[in-house]
Each structure stands twice: as structure tokens, then as C-alpha cells.
CSV table of C-alpha atoms in Angstrom, one decimal:
chain,number,residue,atom,x,y,z
A,23,LYS,CA,-21.2,18.2,-25.0
A,24,ASP,CA,-22.5,21.3,-26.6
A,25,ALA,CA,-19.9,21.3,-29.4
A,26,ASP,CA,-21.1,17.9,-30.5
A,27,TYR,CA,-24.7,19.0,-30.5
A,28,ILE,CA,-23.9,22.2,-32.5
A,29,THR,CA,-21.7,20.4,-35.1
A,30,ASN,CA,-24.2,17.7,-35.6
A,31,TYR,CA,-27.1,20.2,-36.0
A,32,LEU,CA,-25.1,22.4,-38.4
A,33,PHE,CA,-23.9,19.4,-40.4
A,34,GLU,CA,-27.4,19.2,-41.8
A,35,TYR,CA,-27.0,22.7,-43.3
A,36,GLY,CA,-23.6,22.0,-45.0
A,37,PHE,CA,-21.2,22.9,-42.2
A,38,ASN,CA,-19.2,19.8,-42.5
A,39,GLN,CA,-15.9,21.1,-41.1
A,40,SER,CA,-15.4,21.7,-37.3
A,41,PHE,CA,-12.6,22.2,-34.9
A,42,TYR,CA,-13.1,22.1,-31.2
A,43,PHE,CA,-10.4,23.2,-28.7
A,44,LYS,CA,-10.7,24.3,-25.0
A,45,ASP,CA,-14.4,25.1,-25.3
A,46,LEU,CA,-13.8,27.0,-28.5
A,47,LEU,CA,-15.5,25.9,-31.7
A,48,ILE,CA,-15.2,26.9,-35.3
A,49,VAL,CA,-17.5,25.4,-38.0
A,50,SER,CA,-17.3,25.9,-41.7
A,51,LYS,CA,-18.8,24.9,-45.0
A,52,HIS,CA,-15.4,25.2,-46.5
A,53,PRO,CA,-12.4,22.8,-45.9
A,54,PHE,CA,-9.8,23.6,-43.3
A,55,ILE,CA,-6.3,23.5,-44.7
A,56,HIS,CA,-4.7,24.0,-41.3
A,57,LYS,CA,-5.9,24.1,-37.7
A,58,ALA,CA,-4.2,24.6,-34.3
A,59,GLY,CA,-5.1,25.6,-30.8
A,60,PHE,CA,-2.9,27.5,-28.2
A,61,GLU,CA,-3.1,28.5,-24.6
A,62,PHE,CA,-2.2,32.1,-23.9
A,63,LYS,CA,1.2,32.6,-22.1
A,64,ASP,CA,-0.3,35.3,-19.8
A,65,GLN,CA,-3.2,33.9,-17.8
A,66,GLY,CA,-3.3,36.4,-14.9
A,67,LYS,CA,-2.4,36.0,-11.3
A,68,PHE,CA,-3.4,32.9,-9.3
A,69,PHE,CA,-4.4,34.8,-6.2
A,70,SER,CA,-6.9,37.1,-7.8
A,71,LEU,CA,-10.3,37.1,-9.5
A,72,ALA,CA,-8.6,35.4,-12.4
A,73,ILE,CA,-8.0,32.1,-10.4
A,74,LEU,CA,-10.5,30.1,-12.5
A,75,ASP,CA,-9.0,31.4,-15.7
A,76,VAL,CA,-5.5,30.6,-14.5
A,77,LEU,CA,-6.6,27.0,-13.6
A,78,TYR,CA,-8.5,26.4,-16.9
A,79,LYS,CA,-6.1,28.3,-19.2
A,80,LYS,CA,-7.7,30.7,-21.6
A,81,ALA,CA,-6.9,30.0,-25.3
A,82,PHE,CA,-7.3,30.7,-28.9
A,83,GLN,CA,-7.8,28.5,-32.0
A,84,ILE,CA,-6.7,29.2,-35.6
A,85,VAL,CA,-7.9,27.6,-38.8
A,86,LYS,CA,-7.0,28.4,-42.4
A,87,ILE,CA,-9.9,28.0,-44.8
A,88,LYS,CA,-9.7,28.1,-48.6
A,89,ILE,CA,-12.7,29.7,-50.4
A,90,ASN,CA,-12.5,30.1,-54.2
A,91,ARG,CA,-8.6,30.1,-54.2
A,92,GLN,CA,-8.5,32.6,-51.4
A,93,ILE,CA,-7.0,31.7,-48.0
A,94,PHE,CA,-8.7,33.0,-44.9
A,95,LEU,CA,-7.2,32.8,-41.4
A,96,VAL,CA,-10.0,32.4,-38.8
A,97,ALA,CA,-9.2,32.8,-35.1
A,98,ASN,CA,-11.6,32.2,-32.2
A,99,VAL,CA,-10.6,33.6,-28.8
A,100,HIS,CA,-11.7,33.7,-25.2
A,101,LEU,CA,-9.7,36.3,-23.3
A,102,LEU,CA,-9.3,36.5,-19.6
A,103,SER,CA,-12.7,36.7,-17.8
A,104,ALA,CA,-11.7,37.4,-14.2
A,105,LEU,CA,-15.4,37.5,-13.4
A,106,SER,CA,-15.6,40.5,-15.9
A,107,CYS,CA,-13.5,42.7,-13.5
A,108,ASP,CA,-12.2,45.8,-15.3
A,109,LYS,CA,-9.3,46.4,-12.9
A,110,GLU,CA,-6.1,47.5,-14.6
A,111,ILE,CA,-4.3,44.3,-13.8
A,112,HIS,CA,-7.0,42.2,-15.7
A,113,GLN,CA,-7.2,44.7,-18.6
A,114,LYS,CA,-3.4,44.3,-19.0
A,115,VAL,CA,-3.7,40.5,-19.1
A,116,ARG,CA,-6.4,40.8,-21.8
A,117,GLU,CA,-4.2,43.3,-23.7
A,118,ASN,CA,-1.2,40.9,-23.6
A,119,GLN,CA,-3.4,38.0,-24.8
A,120,ALA,CA,-4.8,40.1,-27.7
A,121,ILE,CA,-1.2,41.1,-28.6
A,122,GLU,CA,-0.1,37.5,-28.5
A,123,LEU,CA,-3.0,36.4,-30.8
A,124,CYS,CA,-2.5,39.3,-33.3
A,125,LYS,CA,1.2,38.7,-33.5
A,126,TYR,CA,0.6,35.0,-34.2
A,127,ALA,CA,-1.9,35.9,-36.9
A,128,LYS,CA,0.4,38.4,-38.6
A,129,ARG,CA,3.2,35.7,-38.7
A,130,GLN,CA,0.9,33.5,-40.8
A,131,LYS,CA,1.2,36.0,-43.7
A,132,VAL,CA,-2.5,35.5,-44.7
A,133,GLU,CA,-4.1,38.5,-46.2
A,134,LYS,CA,-7.6,37.8,-45.0
A,135,PHE,CA,-8.0,37.5,-41.3
A,136,ILE,CA,-11.2,37.0,-39.4
A,137,LEU,CA,-11.2,37.1,-35.6
A,138,VAL,CA,-14.2,36.1,-33.5
A,139,GLY,CA,-14.7,35.5,-29.8
A,140,ASP,CA,-15.3,36.7,-26.3
A,141,PHE,CA,-12.9,39.5,-25.6
A,142,ASN,CA,-14.3,40.3,-22.1
A,143,PHE,CA,-13.4,44.0,-22.4
A,144,HIS,CA,-15.3,47.2,-23.0
A,145,LYS,CA,-15.2,49.7,-25.8
A,146,HIS,CA,-12.3,52.1,-25.4
A,147,SER,CA,-10.6,50.0,-22.7
A,148,PRO,CA,-6.8,49.6,-23.0
A,149,PRO,CA,-7.0,46.2,-24.8
A,150,TYR,CA,-9.7,47.5,-27.2
A,151,MET,CA,-7.5,50.5,-28.0
A,152,THR,CA,-4.4,48.4,-28.5
A,153,ILE,CA,-6.1,46.1,-31.0
A,154,LYS,CA,-7.7,49.1,-32.7
A,155,LYS,CA,-4.5,51.3,-33.0
A,156,ARG,CA,-1.5,48.9,-32.8
A,157,PHE,CA,-3.0,46.4,-35.2
A,158,ASN,CA,-4.9,48.9,-37.3
A,159,PHE,CA,-8.4,47.7,-36.8
A,160,ILE,CA,-11.5,49.9,-36.9
A,161,ASP,CA,-14.8,49.4,-35.1
A,162,PRO,CA,-17.5,49.2,-37.8
A,163,PHE,CA,-20.2,50.1,-35.3
A,164,GLU,CA,-18.6,53.5,-35.3
A,165,LYS,CA,-19.6,55.7,-38.2
A,166,THR,CA,-17.6,54.6,-41.2
A,167,LYS,CA,-17.7,55.0,-45.0
A,168,ILE,CA,-16.9,51.3,-45.4
A,169,LYS,CA,-19.6,49.5,-47.4
A,170,VAL,CA,-20.8,46.0,-46.5
A,171,LEU,CA,-19.9,43.4,-49.1
A,172,SER,CA,-19.5,39.6,-49.4
A,173,PRO,CA,-16.7,38.0,-47.4
A,174,LEU,CA,-14.9,37.1,-50.7
A,175,ASN,CA,-14.7,40.8,-51.6
A,176,PHE,CA,-13.1,42.2,-48.5
A,177,PRO,CA,-9.5,43.0,-49.2
A,178,SER,CA,-7.7,42.5,-45.8
A,179,ASN,CA,-8.3,41.7,-42.2
A,180,ILE,CA,-11.5,41.7,-40.2
A,181,MET,CA,-12.0,41.2,-36.5
A,182,ILE,CA,-15.3,40.4,-35.0
A,183,ALA,CA,-16.2,40.5,-31.3
A,184,LEU,CA,-19.4,38.4,-31.0
A,185,THR,CA,-20.4,39.7,-27.6
A,186,ILE,CA,-20.2,43.4,-28.0
A,187,TRP,CA,-19.0,44.9,-31.2
A,188,ARG,CA,-17.0,44.1,-34.4
A,189,PHE,CA,-13.6,45.2,-35.5
A,190,MET,CA,-11.9,45.1,-38.9
A,191,ASP,CA,-8.8,46.3,-40.5
A,192,LYS,CA,-9.1,49.7,-42.0
A,193,LYS,CA,-8.7,48.2,-45.5
A,194,ALA,CA,-11.3,45.6,-44.9
A,195,LEU,CA,-15.0,45.4,-45.6
A,196,LEU,CA,-17.4,43.9,-43.1
A,197,MET,CA,-19.1,40.7,-44.0
A,198,HIS,CA,-22.6,39.7,-42.8
């Protein structure tokens, strides 16, 4: 499978930690001190464009990584696809999934939070705005005064959408 190829390849470059769950993969050069995977409670409607998502069950995975005495929570997510349909019913499911994930992460009481994944929504859509406003994230691709620093220097939460844009907590500094 692809995950085996990726982890084997990256192992040569020092990425000796990996966690694979439901086609989601997190790799790290730093040790995992906790890892878990969860299927979302809201999967959409069976008789809709979300049928494949409902059958497969979209999910998220969480790892805690220790870097220089600092604990990072890293989450990887794949929200409802529904063939990329932007109808309100599918946007609501994505929003519910994002809320479930962010609530789980907040309960972990980890100051540094990195979220990556395939969100399957567009900028300024309801799930985007929920994450941005309700969970106090900003989009660093918008004009901001936040400077780019090392991951060890950012003070709080960061959220990154690999496919379209990046988010981070208003107190956070983006890492590259």
C-alpha cells in the first residue's frame, strides 16, 4: 500500500515514527507519546452523493509528539467528500465533523495543536467560517502581521489545510 511505500522511503530521512489509520498517515522524526484514530459520528446521508463516504466512514487521527520538552497535538483529517458537492447538506456535515475534531483536540489540553488534512470545503464556506471564528483560527494566506518562525517558537494552535490553504490560531505563528 501507499502508506508502506511512503514510510519506508521517509525512514531513510529520519522519519522513524508513523501512524496509519483509515488511509490517513502521520510521519514524524520525533517520538509519538500517544496515538489514536476515530471515525466521525456524522457521515452524511446514505441516499445522497455522500454514499461512498457513509460506507467507508470518514475519520481523523491524533498523535501527541514531544519535541524538546514541548508536547504537540497533531491531527490529520479527511472530511466528507460527497464528490466535492458544495450543497448545504454536505457543508453542514463537514462543519459537524470539523466541530467534533476541534472539540476533541481542545479536550486534550495541549497548548500546541497542528491540524492537517483534506477538508473538502472552500474558503468562506460555512465549515471554513466555523473553524475560523468558533475555534479562533486565522487563515495565514490572508494578509496578516504574524511572522513565520520555527515550529518550536509558535505559542499556540496551528491548523493547516494541505489542499487549499492553512489556518492557525490567532496566537500562533506559522511553521514552514
